Each structure stands twice: as structure tokens, then as C-alpha cells.
CSV table of C-alpha atoms and ligand atoms in Angstrom, one decimal:
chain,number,residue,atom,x,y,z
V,237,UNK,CA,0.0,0.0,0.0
V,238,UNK,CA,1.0,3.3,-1.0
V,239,UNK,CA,0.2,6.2,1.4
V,240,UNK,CA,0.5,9.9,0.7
V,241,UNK,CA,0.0,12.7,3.2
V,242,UNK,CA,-0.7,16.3,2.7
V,243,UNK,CA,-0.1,18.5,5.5
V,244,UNK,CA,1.1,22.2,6.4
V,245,UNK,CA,2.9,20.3,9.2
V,246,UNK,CA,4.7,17.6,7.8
V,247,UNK,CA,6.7,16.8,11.0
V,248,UNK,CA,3.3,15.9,12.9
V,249,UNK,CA,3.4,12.9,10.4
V,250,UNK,CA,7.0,12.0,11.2
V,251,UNK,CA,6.3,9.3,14.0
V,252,UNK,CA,4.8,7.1,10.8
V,253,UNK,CA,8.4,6.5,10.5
V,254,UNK,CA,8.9,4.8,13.9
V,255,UNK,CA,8.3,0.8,15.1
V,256,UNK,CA,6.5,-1.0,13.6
V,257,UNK,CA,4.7,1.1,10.6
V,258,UNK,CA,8.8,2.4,10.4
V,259,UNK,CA,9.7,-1.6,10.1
V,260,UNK,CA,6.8,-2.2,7.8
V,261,UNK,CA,8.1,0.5,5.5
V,262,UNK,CA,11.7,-0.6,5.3
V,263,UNK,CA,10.6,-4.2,4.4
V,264,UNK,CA,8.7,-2.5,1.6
V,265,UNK,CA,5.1,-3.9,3.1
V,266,UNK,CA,4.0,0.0,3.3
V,267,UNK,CA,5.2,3.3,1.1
V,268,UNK,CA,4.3,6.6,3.1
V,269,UNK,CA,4.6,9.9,1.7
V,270,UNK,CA,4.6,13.0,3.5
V,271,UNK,CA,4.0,16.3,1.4
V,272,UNK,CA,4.1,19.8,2.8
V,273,UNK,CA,1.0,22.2,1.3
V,274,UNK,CA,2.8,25.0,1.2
V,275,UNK,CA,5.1,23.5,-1.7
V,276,UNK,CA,2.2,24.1,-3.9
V,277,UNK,CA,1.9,27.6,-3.3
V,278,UNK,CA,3.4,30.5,-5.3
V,279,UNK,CA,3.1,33.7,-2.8
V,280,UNK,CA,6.1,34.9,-1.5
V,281,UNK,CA,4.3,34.3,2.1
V,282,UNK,CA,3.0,30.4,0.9
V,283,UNK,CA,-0.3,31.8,2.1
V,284,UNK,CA,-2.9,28.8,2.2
V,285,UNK,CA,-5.7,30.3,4.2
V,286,UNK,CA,-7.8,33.5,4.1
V,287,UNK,CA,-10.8,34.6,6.2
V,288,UNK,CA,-14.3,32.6,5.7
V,289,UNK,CA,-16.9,34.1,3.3
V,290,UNK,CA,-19.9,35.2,4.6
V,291,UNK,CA,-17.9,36.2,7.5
V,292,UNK,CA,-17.5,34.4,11.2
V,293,UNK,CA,-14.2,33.7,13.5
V,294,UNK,CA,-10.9,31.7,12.1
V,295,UNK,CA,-10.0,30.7,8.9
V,296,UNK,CA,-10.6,28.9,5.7
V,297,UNK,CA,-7.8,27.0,3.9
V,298,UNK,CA,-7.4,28.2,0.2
V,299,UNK,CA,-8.8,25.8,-2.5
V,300,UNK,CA,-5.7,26.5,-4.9
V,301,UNK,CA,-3.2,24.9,-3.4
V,302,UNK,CA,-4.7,22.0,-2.3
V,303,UNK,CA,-6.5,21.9,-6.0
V,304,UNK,CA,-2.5,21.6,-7.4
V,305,UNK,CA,-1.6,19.5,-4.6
V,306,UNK,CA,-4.7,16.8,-5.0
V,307,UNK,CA,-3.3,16.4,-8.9
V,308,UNK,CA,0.1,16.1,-8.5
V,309,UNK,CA,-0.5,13.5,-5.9
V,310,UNK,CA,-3.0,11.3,-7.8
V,311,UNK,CA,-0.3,11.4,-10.6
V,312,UNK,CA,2.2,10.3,-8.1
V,313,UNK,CA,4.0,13.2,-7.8
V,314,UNK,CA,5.3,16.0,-4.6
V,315,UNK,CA,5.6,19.7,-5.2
V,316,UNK,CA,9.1,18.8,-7.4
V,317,UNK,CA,8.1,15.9,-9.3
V,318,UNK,CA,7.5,12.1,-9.2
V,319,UNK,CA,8.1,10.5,-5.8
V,320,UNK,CA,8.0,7.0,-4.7
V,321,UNK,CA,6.4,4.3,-6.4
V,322,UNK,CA,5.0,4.8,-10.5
V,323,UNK,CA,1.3,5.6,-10.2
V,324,UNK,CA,-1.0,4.8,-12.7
V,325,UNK,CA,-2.5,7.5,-14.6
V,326,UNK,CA,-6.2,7.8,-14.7
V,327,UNK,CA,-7.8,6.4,-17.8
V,328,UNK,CA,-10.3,9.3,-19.2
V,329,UNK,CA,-13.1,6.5,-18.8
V,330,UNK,CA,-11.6,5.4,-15.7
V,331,UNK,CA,-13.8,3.6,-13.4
V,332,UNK,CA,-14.3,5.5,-9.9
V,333,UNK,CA,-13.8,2.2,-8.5
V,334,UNK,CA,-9.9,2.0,-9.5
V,335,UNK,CA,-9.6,5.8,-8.3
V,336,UNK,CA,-7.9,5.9,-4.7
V,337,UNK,CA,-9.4,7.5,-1.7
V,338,UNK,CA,-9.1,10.4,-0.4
V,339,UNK,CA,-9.3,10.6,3.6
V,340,UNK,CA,-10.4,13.9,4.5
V,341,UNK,CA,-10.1,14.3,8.6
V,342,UNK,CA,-12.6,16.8,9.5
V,343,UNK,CA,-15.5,16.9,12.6
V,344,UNK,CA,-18.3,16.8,10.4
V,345,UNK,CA,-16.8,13.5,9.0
V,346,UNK,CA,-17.9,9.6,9.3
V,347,UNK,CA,-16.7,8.0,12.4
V,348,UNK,CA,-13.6,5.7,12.0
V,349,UNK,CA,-14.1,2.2,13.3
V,350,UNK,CA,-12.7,-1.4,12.9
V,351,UNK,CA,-15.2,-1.7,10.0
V,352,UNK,CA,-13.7,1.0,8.3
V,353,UNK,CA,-10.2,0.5,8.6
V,354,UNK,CA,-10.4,-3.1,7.3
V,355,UNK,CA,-12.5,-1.5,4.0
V,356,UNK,CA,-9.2,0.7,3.9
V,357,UNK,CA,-6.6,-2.2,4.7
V,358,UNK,CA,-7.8,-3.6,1.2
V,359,UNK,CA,-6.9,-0.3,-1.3
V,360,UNK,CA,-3.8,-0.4,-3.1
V,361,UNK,CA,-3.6,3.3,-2.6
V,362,UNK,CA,-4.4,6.2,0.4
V,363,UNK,CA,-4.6,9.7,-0.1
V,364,UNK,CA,-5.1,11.4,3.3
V,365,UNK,CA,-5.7,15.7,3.0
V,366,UNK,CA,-4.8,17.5,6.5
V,367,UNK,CA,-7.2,20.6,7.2
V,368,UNK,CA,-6.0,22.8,9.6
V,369,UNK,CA,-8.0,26.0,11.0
V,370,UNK,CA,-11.5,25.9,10.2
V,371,UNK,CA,-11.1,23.4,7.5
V,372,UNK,CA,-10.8,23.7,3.7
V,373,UNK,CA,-12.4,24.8,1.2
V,374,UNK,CA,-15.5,22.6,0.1
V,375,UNK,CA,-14.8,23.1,-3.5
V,376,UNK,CA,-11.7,21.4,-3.2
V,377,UNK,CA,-13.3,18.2,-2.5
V,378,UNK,CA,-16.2,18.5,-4.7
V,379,UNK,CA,-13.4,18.9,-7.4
V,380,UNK,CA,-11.4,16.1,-6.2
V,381,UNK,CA,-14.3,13.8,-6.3
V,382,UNK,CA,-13.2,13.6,-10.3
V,383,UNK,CA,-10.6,11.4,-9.5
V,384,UNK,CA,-10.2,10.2,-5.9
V,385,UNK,CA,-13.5,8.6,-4.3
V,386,UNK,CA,-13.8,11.3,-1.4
V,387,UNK,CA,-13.8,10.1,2.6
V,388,UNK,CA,-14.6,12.9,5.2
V,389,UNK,CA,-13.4,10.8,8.7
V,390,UNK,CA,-13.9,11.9,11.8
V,391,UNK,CA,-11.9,9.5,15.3
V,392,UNK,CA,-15.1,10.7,17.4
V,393,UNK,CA,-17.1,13.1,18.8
V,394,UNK,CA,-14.6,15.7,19.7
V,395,UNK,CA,-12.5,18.1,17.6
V,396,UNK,CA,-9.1,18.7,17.1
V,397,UNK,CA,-6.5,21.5,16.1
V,398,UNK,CA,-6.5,19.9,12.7
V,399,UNK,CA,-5.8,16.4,10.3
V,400,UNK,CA,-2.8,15.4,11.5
V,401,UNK,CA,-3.7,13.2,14.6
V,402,UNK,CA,-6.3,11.7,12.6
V,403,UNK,CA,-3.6,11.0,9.7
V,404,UNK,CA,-1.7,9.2,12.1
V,405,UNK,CA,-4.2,7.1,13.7
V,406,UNK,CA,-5.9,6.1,10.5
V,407,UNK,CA,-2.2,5.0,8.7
V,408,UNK,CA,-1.7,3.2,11.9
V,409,UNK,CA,-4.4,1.2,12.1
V,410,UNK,CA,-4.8,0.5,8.7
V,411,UNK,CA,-1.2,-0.7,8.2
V,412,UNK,CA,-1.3,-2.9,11.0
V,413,UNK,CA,-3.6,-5.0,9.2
V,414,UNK,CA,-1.6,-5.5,6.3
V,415,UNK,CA,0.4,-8.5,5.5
V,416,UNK,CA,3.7,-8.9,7.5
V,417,UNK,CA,3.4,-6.1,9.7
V,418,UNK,CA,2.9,-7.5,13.1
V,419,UNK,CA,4.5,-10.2,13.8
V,420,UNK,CA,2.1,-12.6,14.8
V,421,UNK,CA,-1.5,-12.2,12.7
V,422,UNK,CA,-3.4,-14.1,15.7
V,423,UNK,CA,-3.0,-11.0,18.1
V,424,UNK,CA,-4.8,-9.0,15.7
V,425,UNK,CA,-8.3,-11.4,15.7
V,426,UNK,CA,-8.3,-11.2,19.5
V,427,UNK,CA,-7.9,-7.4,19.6
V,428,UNK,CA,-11.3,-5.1,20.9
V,429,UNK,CA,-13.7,-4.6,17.9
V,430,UNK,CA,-12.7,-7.2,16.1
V,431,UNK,CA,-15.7,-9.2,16.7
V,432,UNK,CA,-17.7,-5.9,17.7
V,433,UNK,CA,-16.4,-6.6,21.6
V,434,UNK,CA,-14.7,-5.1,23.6
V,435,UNK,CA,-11.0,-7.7,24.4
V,436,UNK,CA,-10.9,-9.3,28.0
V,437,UNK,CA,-8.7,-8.4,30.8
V,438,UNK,CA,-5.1,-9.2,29.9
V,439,UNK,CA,-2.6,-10.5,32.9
V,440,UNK,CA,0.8,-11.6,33.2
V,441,UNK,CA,3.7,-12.3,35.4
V,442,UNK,CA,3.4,-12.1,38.9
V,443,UNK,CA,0.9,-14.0,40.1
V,444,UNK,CA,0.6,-12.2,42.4
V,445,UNK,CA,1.0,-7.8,41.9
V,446,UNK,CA,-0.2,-6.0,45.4
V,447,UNK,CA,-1.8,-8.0,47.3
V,448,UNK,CA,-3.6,-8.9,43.4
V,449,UNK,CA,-3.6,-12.7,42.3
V,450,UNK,CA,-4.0,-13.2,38.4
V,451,UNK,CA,-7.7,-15.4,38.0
V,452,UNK,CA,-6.7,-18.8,38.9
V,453,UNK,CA,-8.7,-19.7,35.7
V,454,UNK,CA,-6.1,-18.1,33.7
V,455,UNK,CA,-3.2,-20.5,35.3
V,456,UNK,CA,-5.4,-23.8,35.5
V,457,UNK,CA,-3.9,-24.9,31.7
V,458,UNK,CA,-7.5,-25.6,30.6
V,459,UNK,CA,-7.4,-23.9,26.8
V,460,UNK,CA,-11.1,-24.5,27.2
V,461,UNK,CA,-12.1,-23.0,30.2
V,462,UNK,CA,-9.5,-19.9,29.6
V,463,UNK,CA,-10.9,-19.4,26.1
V,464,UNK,CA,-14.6,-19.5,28.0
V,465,UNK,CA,-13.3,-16.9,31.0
V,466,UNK,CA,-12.4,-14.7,27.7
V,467,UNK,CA,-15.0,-14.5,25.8
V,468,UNK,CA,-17.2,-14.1,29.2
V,469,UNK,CA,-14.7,-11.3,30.6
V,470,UNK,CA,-15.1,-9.8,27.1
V,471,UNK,CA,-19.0,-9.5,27.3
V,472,UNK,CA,-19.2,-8.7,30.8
V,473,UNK,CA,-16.5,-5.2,29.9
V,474,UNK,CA,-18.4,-4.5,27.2
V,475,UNK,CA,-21.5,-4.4,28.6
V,476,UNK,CA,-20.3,-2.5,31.6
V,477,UNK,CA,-18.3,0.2,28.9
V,478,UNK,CA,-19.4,0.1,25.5
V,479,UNK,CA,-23.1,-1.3,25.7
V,480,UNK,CA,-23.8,0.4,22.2
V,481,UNK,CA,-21.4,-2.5,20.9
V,482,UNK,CA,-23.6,-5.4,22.7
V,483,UNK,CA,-26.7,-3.9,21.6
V,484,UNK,CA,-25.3,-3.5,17.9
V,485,UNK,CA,-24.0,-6.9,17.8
V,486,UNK,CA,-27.2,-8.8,19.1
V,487,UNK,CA,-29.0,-6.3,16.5
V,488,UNK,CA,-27.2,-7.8,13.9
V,489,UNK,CA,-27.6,-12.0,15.6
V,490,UNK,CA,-29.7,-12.8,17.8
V,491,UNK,CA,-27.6,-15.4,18.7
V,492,UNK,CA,-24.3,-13.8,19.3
V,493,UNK,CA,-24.4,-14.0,22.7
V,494,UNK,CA,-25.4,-17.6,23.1
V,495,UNK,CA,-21.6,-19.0,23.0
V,496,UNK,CA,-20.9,-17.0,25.9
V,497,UNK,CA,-23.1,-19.5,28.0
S,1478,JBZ,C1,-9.4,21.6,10.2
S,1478,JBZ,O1,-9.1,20.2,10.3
S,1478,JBZ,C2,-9.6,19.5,11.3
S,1478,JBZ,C3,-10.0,20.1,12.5
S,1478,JBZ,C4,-10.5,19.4,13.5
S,1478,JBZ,C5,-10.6,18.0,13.4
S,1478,JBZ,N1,-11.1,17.0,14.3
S,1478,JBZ,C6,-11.0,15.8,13.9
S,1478,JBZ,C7,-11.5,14.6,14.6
S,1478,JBZ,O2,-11.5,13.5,14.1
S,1478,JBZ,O3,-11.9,14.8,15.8
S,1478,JBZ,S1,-10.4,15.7,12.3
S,1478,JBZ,C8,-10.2,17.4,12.2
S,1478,JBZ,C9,-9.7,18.1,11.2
């Protein structure tokens, strides 16, 4: 997977470079790209913002610049040319299918979860476009929507100073799933939300922490009963935290619960 990022504050994206996503680019699993906005301008100042039309506090991010930025980068290119990997050029009748997404972090956007990131774990190509202020421009995205297939994203319920966080978490996320990237593929079935729960209690050495002992279930060496304690520890969190998830999952079968007898 090739991944480009757009931001007026490329070093926010530099920790993409560490661990495991770091690891997962030097094996050549993962190709990340970070662009900064401003080397599309042409001011003397690399202005990319101005106030908001019909008035109202902060500012708006200039369409131009991201409007150059958004077609260098679908041809594969940075502000001095061709980078990374050859892209493939759009074919005039190209089908919007083959045209990559365009992750566009913003409040107003749809709500990353586990869901999501797999869908995004399975293009070839990512495109992520990091607003600052009080966002950017709509026309930019109606105008990329011509050749990327456009994906407002939003982590939650809460805003922050700008795309960036959101870039990292959704590169994260995503390229953990992909082939070769953690070590061990099992750990990644067992994780929260992968089954739309929440993951059970995790313990290790000592058996005993403060005056804490871990569950003697846990240290009985029955795979059966431990994988039952799970799955029951798993509900019982859930419900107790997240009971939107339990609710949603029994929505969607009836049955779901039933193993957990
Ligand atoms: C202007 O760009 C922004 C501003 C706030 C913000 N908050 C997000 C969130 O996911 O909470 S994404 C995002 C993008």
C-alpha cells in the first residue's frame, strides 16, 4: 500500500516513520509519503488560508493549493516531481472504483471504526488531505471527487486542532492489518472490535501484583475454560463500557451471545 500525506505540518506525520509502521516501511510492506501544502503555493508568504466568506471567526484554507496538490499526488507526484512508487495515470473513462481514496479528517466526517479501517486495509492506494483552521475549502473536495473517491473521517465526537492526529491514527491502524506487519497475525483477531467486543482483561507475570492474584482460571492450563473466561470477561466489559457495541452486535444475531453461555 501506497500512502501519501498532505499537511502544512509535515513533521506531525513524522512518527509514521517509527516501530512497527517504520519496520513495515523498510521491508517495503508499506510506502508513506509526506508532502508539505505549502510547496504548492506560489506567494512569497506560501499563504494557504484566508478569512471565511460570509464572515464568522478563524480561517478557511485556500482551494488553490490543495486543487495543485490533490493532482500532483493522484499522478504520483510532490511539489518537485514524481516520488515514490509509479502511479498509474487515470484512464479518461476510468472507473471510480480504481480511483484511490481520499481521507479527508474533519469533525463533520464519518466515524472511524474497525469496520472502516479493514475496508481501507484492502486499497492499493491512500490519499489522506490534512485541514487545519476551520477546515478547507468545500470546493476542493467536490473537485477532487473527479478522480479520488472522497472520505470525510472523523476519530469521534470531539474536535481537534487539525488532520494530523487523525492522519496518524488512520495510517496506523490501517497498516497494521496489512500482511507482514505485526509479527504474529493471531494478536490481531483477538484485539477489541474485532468481533464488535470489547477484548478481555489481559494479565501476566506475577501472580501475584499488590496483594492482586492473576484469576486462577487463567493459570489452570484448561485452553477451554481460559478461552470461555475470555470471551465471558469480554461480554461482561463491554457491557459495563461500551453497551452500544452489545446492543449493535445482538442487533445484527440474535444469537451472538449464546456462545458465551
Ligand atoms: C481543520 O481540520 C480538522 C479540524 C478538527 C478535526 N477534528 C477531527 C476529529 O477526528 O476529531 S479531524 C479534524 C480536522
Amino acid at each position: 500500500m501506497r500512502v501519501d500525506v498532505v499537511s502544512i505540518f509535515p513533521a506531525y506525520l513524522e512518527p509514521l516513520g517509527l516501530s512497527l509502521l517504520g519496520r513495515a516501511q523498510r521491508l517495503g510492506l508499506l510506502e508513506v509519503h509526506v508532502h508539505d501544502l505549502r510547496g504548492w503555493t506560489e506567494d512569497r508568504h506560501r499563504t494557504v488560508d484566508d478569512t471565511p466568506a460570509g464572515g464568522g471567526a478563524g480561517m478557511v484554507m485556500l482551494p488553490e493549493p490543495w486543487g495543485r496538490a490533490l493532482d500532483a499526488v493522484r499522478r504520483g507526484e510532490g511539489p518537485e516531481g514524481p516520488v515514490g512508487s509509479a502511479v498509474p495515470a487515470r484512464a479518461e473513462d476510468g472507473a471510480a472504483d480504481d480511483d484511490p481514496v481520499l481521507v479527508v479528517p474533519s469533525p463533520s466526517g464519518r466515524r472511524l471504526d474497525q469496520r472502516l479501517v479493514r475496508e481501507l486495509a484492502g486499497e492499493p492506494r491512500l490519499v489522506v488531505a490534512c485541514g487545519r483552521y476551520e477546515g478547507v475549502d468545500e470546493r476542493v473536495l467536490v473537485d477532487a471527487a473527479a478522480r479520488y473517491r472522497v472520505l470525510p473521517l472523523s476519530l469521534g465526537d470531539y474536535v481537534l486542532n487539525g488532520g494530523e492526529v487523525a492522519a496518524l491514527a488512520v495510517v496506523e491502524a490501517v497498516g497494521r492489518l496489512l500482511p507482514g506487519v505485526v509479527g504474529n497475525p493471531t494478536s490481531l483477531v483477538e484485539e477489541s472490535h474485532e468481533d464488535g467486543l470489547l477484548e478481555n482483561p489481559a494479565y501476566t507475570r506475577p501472580p501475584v501484583w499488590r496483594g492482586q492474584a492473576v484469576p486462577d482460571v487463567l493459570l489452570s492450563g484448561h485452553h477451554g475454560e481460559v478461552a470461555r473466561w475470555r470471551r465471558q470477561e469480554g461480554l461482561r466489559r463491554t457491557a459495563r463500557r461500551r453497551p452500544d457495541l452489545l446492543n449493535a452486535l445482538v442487533a445484527a444475531d440474535p444469537s451472538a451471545l449464546d456462545a458465551a453461555e
